[in-house]
mmCIF file of C-alpha atoms in Angstrom:
data_model
loop_
_atom_site.group_PDB
_atom_site.id
_atom_site.type_symbol
_atom_site.label_atom_id
_atom_site.label_comp_id
_atom_site.label_asym_id
_atom_site.label_seq_id
_atom_site.Cartn_x
_atom_site.Cartn_y
_atom_site.Cartn_z
ATOM 1 C CA VAL A 1 105.954 80.347 77.793
ATOM 2 C CA PHE A 2 102.516 81.792 77.969
ATOM 3 C CA ALA A 3 100.873 79.787 81.174
ATOM 4 C CA ILE A 4 102.390 76.968 82.504
ATOM 5 C CA ASP A 5 101.299 74.022 85.619
ATOM 6 C CA THR A 6 104.214 71.683 86.349
ATOM 7 C CA GLU A 7 103.104 69.157 87.890
ATOM 8 C CA GLY A 8 100.116 68.666 85.035
ATOM 9 C CA GLY A 9 103.912 69.039 82.707
ATOM 10 C CA LEU A 10 101.755 70.936 80.735
ATOM 11 C CA ALA A 11 102.747 74.443 78.652
ATOM 12 C CA VAL A 12 100.809 77.743 76.383
ATOM 13 C CA ILE A 13 104.250 78.622 74.345
ATOM 14 C CA GLU A 14 104.805 80.601 72.081
ATOM 15 C CA ASP A 15 104.131 79.340 68.441
ATOM 16 C CA PHE A 16 107.367 81.048 65.877
ATOM 17 C CA GLY A 17 105.958 80.118 63.132
ATOM 18 C CA ALA A 18 108.112 77.640 60.087
ATOM 19 C CA SER A 19 111.000 80.023 59.706
ATOM 20 C CA SER A 20 113.506 77.535 61.647
ATOM 21 C CA PHE A 21 117.465 78.464 60.600
ATOM 22 C CA ARG A 22 117.252 75.003 58.592
ATOM 23 C CA SER A 23 114.161 76.048 56.537
ATOM 24 C CA LEU A 24 115.949 78.915 55.543
ATOM 25 C CA VAL A 25 119.710 76.777 55.123
ATOM 26 C CA ASP A 26 119.582 76.823 51.057
ATOM 27 C CA GLU A 27 119.256 80.972 51.261
ATOM 28 C CA PRO A 28 122.303 82.493 51.473
ATOM 29 C CA GLU A 29 121.588 86.299 52.616
ATOM 30 C CA GLN A 30 118.649 85.605 54.678
ATOM 31 C CA PHE A 31 120.978 82.342 56.665
ATOM 32 C CA GLY A 32 123.606 84.848 57.167
ATOM 33 C CA LEU A 33 121.448 86.172 58.628
ATOM 34 C CA CYS A 34 120.227 84.303 61.183
ATOM 35 C CA LEU A 35 123.268 83.717 61.842
ATOM 36 C CA THR A 36 125.021 86.866 62.138
ATOM 37 C CA GLY A 37 121.738 87.517 64.942
ATOM 38 C CA ALA A 38 122.344 84.540 66.931
ATOM 39 C CA VAL A 39 126.214 85.412 67.508
ATOM 40 C CA MET A 40 124.884 88.387 68.769
ATOM 41 C CA LEU A 41 122.438 87.367 70.899
ATOM 42 C CA LEU A 42 124.897 85.311 72.178
ATOM 43 C CA ALA A 43 127.923 87.915 72.632
ATOM 44 C CA ASN A 44 125.045 89.723 74.498
ATOM 45 C CA ALA A 45 123.915 87.445 76.591
ATOM 46 C CA ALA A 46 127.429 86.642 77.553
ATOM 47 C CA LYS A 47 127.645 90.712 78.883
ATOM 48 C CA THR A 48 124.471 89.476 81.510
ATOM 49 C CA SER A 49 125.111 88.906 84.835
ATOM 50 C CA TRP A 50 122.398 85.333 84.787
ATOM 51 C CA PRO A 51 121.173 83.778 88.282
ATOM 52 C CA ASP A 52 121.728 80.136 89.175
ATOM 53 C CA HIS A 53 118.361 79.972 90.072
ATOM 54 C CA VAL A 54 114.827 80.864 89.103
ATOM 55 C CA LYS A 55 111.287 81.194 90.054
ATOM 56 C CA LEU A 56 108.943 80.083 88.311
ATOM 57 C CA SER A 57 105.328 80.788 87.246
ATOM 58 C CA SER A 58 103.321 78.299 89.831
ATOM 59 C CA GLY A 59 105.536 79.078 92.641
ATOM 60 C CA GLU A 60 108.821 77.307 92.188
ATOM 61 C CA ASP A 61 112.147 77.600 92.540
ATOM 62 C CA TYR A 62 114.066 76.171 89.835
ATOM 63 C CA ARG A 63 118.322 75.962 90.778
ATOM 64 C CA LEU A 64 120.322 75.281 87.455
ATOM 65 C CA SER A 65 122.522 72.869 87.608
ATOM 66 C CA HIS A 66 126.728 73.955 86.842
ATOM 67 C CA TYR A 67 128.266 72.408 84.127
ATOM 68 C CA ASP A 68 131.171 70.865 85.193
ATOM 69 C CA MET A 69 134.638 68.798 85.732
ATOM 70 C CA ASP A 70 131.677 66.023 86.407
ATOM 71 C CA ALA A 71 129.148 66.670 83.952
ATOM 72 C CA LEU A 72 130.979 66.755 80.570
ATOM 73 C CA LEU A 73 133.038 63.966 81.644
ATOM 74 C CA VAL A 74 130.043 61.749 81.843
ATOM 75 C CA GLU A 75 128.329 63.139 78.465
ATOM 76 C CA ALA A 76 132.388 62.151 76.834
ATOM 77 C CA GLU A 77 131.991 58.820 77.580
ATOM 78 C CA LEU A 78 128.599 58.406 75.615
ATOM 79 C CA CYS A 79 131.379 58.076 73.232
ATOM 80 C CA LEU A 80 133.271 55.065 74.282
ATOM 81 C CA ASP A 81 129.880 53.467 75.821
ATOM 82 C CA TRP A 82 128.321 54.338 72.835
ATOM 83 C CA TYR A 83 130.164 55.309 69.464
ATOM 84 C CA TRP A 84 133.367 52.265 70.255
ATOM 85 C CA PRO A 85 130.202 49.549 70.409
ATOM 86 C CA HIS A 86 128.987 51.303 67.004
ATOM 87 C CA LEU A 87 133.022 50.992 65.794
ATOM 88 C CA LYS A 88 134.488 47.990 67.819
ATOM 89 C CA ALA A 89 130.821 45.050 67.803
ATOM 90 C CA ALA A 90 132.600 44.963 71.595
ATOM 91 C CA PRO A 91 133.096 47.703 75.022
ATOM 92 C CA PRO A 92 136.717 48.865 75.321
ATOM 93 C CA SER A 93 138.931 47.890 78.346
ATOM 94 C CA GLN A 94 139.061 49.496 81.557
ATOM 95 C CA GLU A 95 142.178 50.684 80.539
ATOM 96 C CA ILE A 96 141.287 52.040 77.198
ATOM 97 C CA ARG A 97 138.550 53.538 79.547
ATOM 98 C CA ASP A 98 140.456 55.383 82.647
ATOM 99 C CA ASP A 99 143.019 56.554 79.605
ATOM 100 C CA PHE A 100 140.078 58.071 77.683
ATOM 101 C CA MET A 101 139.270 59.937 80.870
ATOM 102 C CA VAL A 102 142.596 60.864 82.474
ATOM 103 C CA ALA A 103 143.078 63.119 78.727
ATOM 104 C CA TRP A 104 140.350 64.856 78.990
ATOM 105 C CA ARG A 105 140.584 65.674 82.774
ATOM 106 C CA GLU A 106 143.795 66.889 82.072
ATOM 107 C CA VAL A 107 141.726 69.976 79.430
ATOM 108 C CA LEU A 108 137.885 70.568 81.100
ATOM 109 C CA HIS A 109 139.368 72.584 83.802
ATOM 110 C CA LEU A 110 141.045 75.231 80.484
ATOM 111 C CA VAL A 111 137.140 75.181 80.525
ATOM 112 C CA GLN A 112 136.186 76.253 83.922
ATOM 113 C CA THR A 113 133.916 79.540 84.542
ATOM 114 C CA ASP A 114 134.102 81.790 87.781
ATOM 115 C CA GLU A 115 131.562 83.859 85.404
ATOM 116 C CA PRO A 116 129.491 81.332 84.232
ATOM 117 C CA LEU A 117 126.106 82.083 82.253
ATOM 118 C CA TRP A 118 123.216 79.956 80.851
ATOM 119 C CA VAL A 119 124.132 77.149 78.513
ATOM 120 C CA LEU A 120 120.772 76.180 76.432
ATOM 121 C CA ARG A 121 123.183 72.953 74.964
ATOM 122 C CA ASP A 122 120.894 72.609 71.618
ATOM 123 C CA PHE A 123 121.776 75.866 69.874
ATOM 124 C CA HIS A 124 121.460 74.504 67.022
ATOM 125 C CA VAL A 125 119.739 75.241 63.162
ATOM 126 C CA ASP A 126 116.442 72.935 64.187
ATOM 127 C CA ASN A 127 115.714 75.137 67.448
ATOM 128 C CA LEU A 128 116.424 78.394 66.358
ATOM 129 C CA PHE A 129 113.933 80.368 63.765
ATOM 130 C CA TRP A 130 114.516 83.668 62.273
ATOM 131 C CA LEU A 131 111.967 86.333 63.420
ATOM 132 C CA PRO A 132 112.873 89.419 61.418
ATOM 133 C CA ASP A 133 110.024 92.130 61.694
ATOM 134 C CA ARG A 134 111.207 91.221 66.041
ATOM 135 C CA ASP A 135 114.064 93.949 67.186
ATOM 136 C CA GLY A 136 117.993 92.663 68.510
ATOM 137 C CA ASP A 137 118.228 89.531 70.038
ATOM 138 C CA ARG A 138 114.148 89.223 70.067
ATOM 139 C CA LYS A 139 114.816 88.191 65.875
ATOM 140 C CA VAL A 140 115.566 84.985 67.523
ATOM 141 C CA GLY A 141 113.550 82.811 68.753
ATOM 142 C CA LEU A 142 114.567 80.245 70.793
ATOM 143 C CA ILE A 143 112.807 76.100 71.503
ATOM 144 C CA ASP A 144 114.779 72.946 73.340
ATOM 145 C CA THR A 145 115.274 74.966 76.693
ATOM 146 C CA GLN A 146 114.444 73.274 79.176
ATOM 147 C CA ASP A 147 117.895 71.313 78.904
ATOM 148 C CA CYS A 148 119.987 74.664 80.177
ATOM 149 C CA VAL A 149 122.744 74.693 82.867
ATOM 150 C CA LEU A 150 125.015 76.938 84.375
ATOM 151 C CA GLY A 151 128.472 76.482 81.807
ATOM 152 C CA HIS A 152 131.044 78.603 79.949
ATOM 153 C CA PRO A 153 129.821 80.860 77.489
ATOM 154 C CA ALA A 154 131.823 79.088 74.255
ATOM 155 C CA TYR A 155 129.599 76.507 74.185
ATOM 156 C CA ASP A 156 126.237 77.760 72.636
ATOM 157 C CA LEU A 157 128.583 79.608 70.830
ATOM 158 C CA ALA A 158 130.669 76.079 68.799
ATOM 159 C CA SER A 159 126.523 74.449 68.845
ATOM 160 C CA LEU A 160 125.686 76.872 66.440
ATOM 161 C CA LEU A 161 128.942 77.278 64.120
ATOM 162 C CA GLN A 162 129.470 73.938 64.578
ATOM 163 C CA ASP A 163 126.487 71.740 63.724
ATOM 164 C CA VAL A 164 126.447 68.586 62.838
ATOM 165 C CA ARG A 165 123.093 68.561 60.374
ATOM 166 C CA ILE A 166 125.039 70.972 58.631
ATOM 167 C CA THR A 167 127.650 71.697 57.112
ATOM 168 C CA ILE A 168 129.598 74.703 57.663
ATOM 169 C CA PRO A 169 132.749 76.029 56.129
ATOM 170 C CA ALA A 170 135.574 76.189 58.112
ATOM 171 C CA ASP A 171 136.050 80.042 56.814
ATOM 172 C CA VAL A 172 132.383 80.302 57.644
ATOM 173 C CA GLU A 173 132.782 79.174 60.565
ATOM 174 C CA LYS A 174 135.862 81.514 61.419
ATOM 175 C CA ASP A 175 134.306 84.562 59.962
ATOM 176 C CA TYR A 176 131.173 83.996 62.661
ATOM 177 C CA PHE A 177 133.807 82.619 65.510
ATOM 178 C CA ASP A 178 135.904 86.522 65.237
ATOM 179 C CA MET A 179 132.038 88.198 64.393
ATOM 180 C CA TYR A 180 131.395 87.028 68.660
ATOM 181 C CA VAL A 181 135.482 87.458 69.768
ATOM 182 C CA ALA A 182 134.609 91.625 68.412
ATOM 183 C CA ALA A 183 131.856 91.812 69.552
ATOM 184 C CA ARG A 184 133.332 91.138 73.119
ATOM 185 C CA GLY A 185 136.253 92.105 72.931
ATOM 186 C CA ALA A 186 134.976 95.676 71.937
ATOM 187 C CA GLU A 187 132.728 96.196 74.920
ATOM 188 C CA GLU A 188 134.499 94.044 77.995
ATOM 189 C CA ASN A 189 138.030 95.359 78.980
ATOM 190 C CA SER A 190 138.262 91.941 80.735
ATOM 191 C CA PHE A 191 137.767 89.601 77.884
ATOM 192 C CA ASN A 192 140.280 87.425 77.076
ATOM 193 C CA ALA A 193 140.363 85.923 72.885
ATOM 194 C CA GLY A 194 143.165 84.030 73.741
ATOM 195 C CA SER A 195 141.125 82.008 76.837
ATOM 196 C CA PHE A 196 138.123 82.163 74.988
ATOM 197 C CA THR A 197 139.864 79.857 71.205
ATOM 198 C CA THR A 198 141.329 77.493 73.692
ATOM 199 C CA ALA A 199 137.578 77.012 75.508
ATOM 200 C CA TYR A 200 136.186 76.916 72.191
ATOM 201 C CA ALA A 201 138.361 74.034 71.115
ATOM 202 C CA VAL A 202 137.705 72.012 74.082
ATOM 203 C CA LEU A 203 134.105 71.873 74.841
ATOM 204 C CA GLY A 204 133.655 72.275 70.894
ATOM 205 C CA ALA A 205 135.641 69.110 71.257
ATOM 206 C CA GLN A 206 133.799 67.196 73.538
ATOM 207 C CA ARG A 207 130.720 68.652 72.019
ATOM 208 C CA ALA A 208 131.653 66.479 69.293
ATOM 209 C CA THR A 209 132.710 63.742 71.431
ATOM 210 C CA LYS A 210 129.245 63.135 73.460
ATOM 211 C CA ILE A 211 127.469 62.965 69.678
ATOM 212 C CA LEU A 212 129.420 60.420 68.131
ATOM 213 C CA GLY A 213 127.511 58.439 71.050
ATOM 214 C CA ILE A 214 124.155 60.288 71.259
ATOM 215 C CA PHE A 215 123.686 58.997 67.392
ATOM 216 C CA ALA A 216 125.363 56.216 68.185
ATOM 217 C CA ARG A 217 122.616 55.565 70.637
ATOM 218 C CA LEU A 218 119.938 56.783 68.756
ATOM 219 C CA ASN A 219 120.134 53.767 66.431
ATOM 220 C CA ALA A 220 121.849 50.761 68.150
ATOM 221 C CA ARG A 221 119.517 51.515 70.632
ATOM 222 C CA ASP A 222 115.680 53.808 70.136
ATOM 223 C CA GLY A 223 115.803 52.396 66.151
ATOM 224 C CA LYS A 224 116.827 55.408 64.754
ATOM 225 C CA PRO A 225 119.717 54.709 62.149
ATOM 226 C CA GLY A 226 118.777 58.168 60.188
ATOM 227 C CA TYR A 227 121.472 59.220 62.882
ATOM 228 C CA LEU A 228 124.257 56.981 61.421
ATOM 229 C CA SER A 229 124.586 59.925 58.180
ATOM 230 C CA HIS A 230 125.282 62.966 60.528
ATOM 231 C CA LEU A 231 129.058 60.468 61.602
ATOM 232 C CA PRO A 232 131.742 60.877 59.129
ATOM 233 C CA ARG A 233 130.124 65.297 59.607
ATOM 234 C CA THR A 234 130.845 64.663 63.748
ATOM 235 C CA SER A 235 133.859 63.669 62.809
ATOM 236 C CA ASP A 236 135.923 66.148 61.107
ATOM 237 C CA VAL A 237 133.961 69.422 63.654
ATOM 238 C CA LEU A 238 136.135 66.449 66.066
ATOM 239 C CA GLU A 239 139.061 66.411 64.055
ATOM 240 C CA HIS A 240 138.356 69.994 63.459
ATOM 241 C CA ASN A 241 138.840 71.190 66.932
ATOM 242 C CA LEU A 242 141.932 68.112 67.929
ATOM 243 C CA ARG A 243 144.222 70.443 66.376
ATOM 244 C CA HIS A 244 144.307 72.654 68.611
ATOM 245 C CA PRO A 245 147.399 71.632 70.656
ATOM 246 C CA ALA A 246 145.213 72.452 74.248
ATOM 247 C CA LEU A 247 143.467 69.536 72.768
ATOM 248 C CA ALA A 248 147.137 67.126 72.603
ATOM 249 C CA PRO A 249 146.100 64.630 75.414
ATOM 250 C CA VAL A 250 142.773 63.902 73.903
ATOM 251 C CA LYS A 251 144.048 63.409 70.113
ATOM 252 C CA ALA A 252 146.884 61.285 71.269
ATOM 253 C CA TRP A 253 143.835 59.212 72.285
ATOM 254 C CA PHE A 254 142.245 59.766 69.543
ATOM 255 C CA ASP A 255 145.353 59.029 67.408
ATOM 256 C CA LYS A 256 145.882 56.251 69.026
ATOM 257 C CA HIS A 257 142.238 54.547 69.376
ATOM 258 C CA LEU A 258 139.785 55.670 67.288
ATOM 259 C CA PRO A 259 141.693 57.879 64.642
ATOM 260 C CA ASP A 260 139.423 59.508 61.535
ATOM 261 C CA THR A 261 140.748 57.371 58.686
ATOM 262 C CA LEU A 262 138.445 54.435 60.968
ATOM 263 C CA ARG A 263 135.546 56.730 62.135
ATOM 264 C CA GLN A 264 134.488 58.027 58.403
ATOM 265 C CA GLY A 265 132.987 54.899 57.446
ATOM 266 C CA ALA A 266 131.223 54.744 60.914
ATOM 267 C CA GLY A 267 128.241 56.327 59.117
ATOM 268 C CA SER A 268 127.415 53.872 56.942
#
């Protein structure tokens, strides 16, 4: 950001060019470099202490929100507000909604962290740019950062490796996940791979649940039916995460009310 006028709502920002990660998806070697760069950026970011407020160039003090239990629940509830009516043409009952919230409360305590970092929330192929002439983490250009919050480092990794706009095969996801874990473990004695893996699955499931609602809302409210084509992939991502034992209460709710067989027809 070169200059900003907060009151006027204007900013002069750098132009990264046309090499978004999405533009390189069909070039396996280049896309592999992109993923490696983004994974290492996230691993390096997690080794740093991040402030809960920043001083803007305007002199204002901007305080970041925490990605806490309440925020994660509000997002997950978008599934009930928009995706449920998309499938069933009616809102869920209060009992179904209450059971949904109880199930999520049982698992979301697993992602509360005493060392939160900046979570961009939209860390995916359309918002990342490959800048190979730069050094280190600066090879990855970031846009759409305005929704940054303080939260668990697993969220942005799930955003990257479980992208709902493109298909990243499970074996490729695992390779890059292992790369991240190895990078953290090599330099941080306190890094717990087991608890991080659990948080990755929980936040991946929360994210997929939220996005089912967002894409249904983009169709119903905003007249953008193109997003419906991503619903089956998003459902696959959710199902993939629900296999983790820690998500048993949420999986039981989905199996009873919105099973995978029902969700797979949602994109039509």
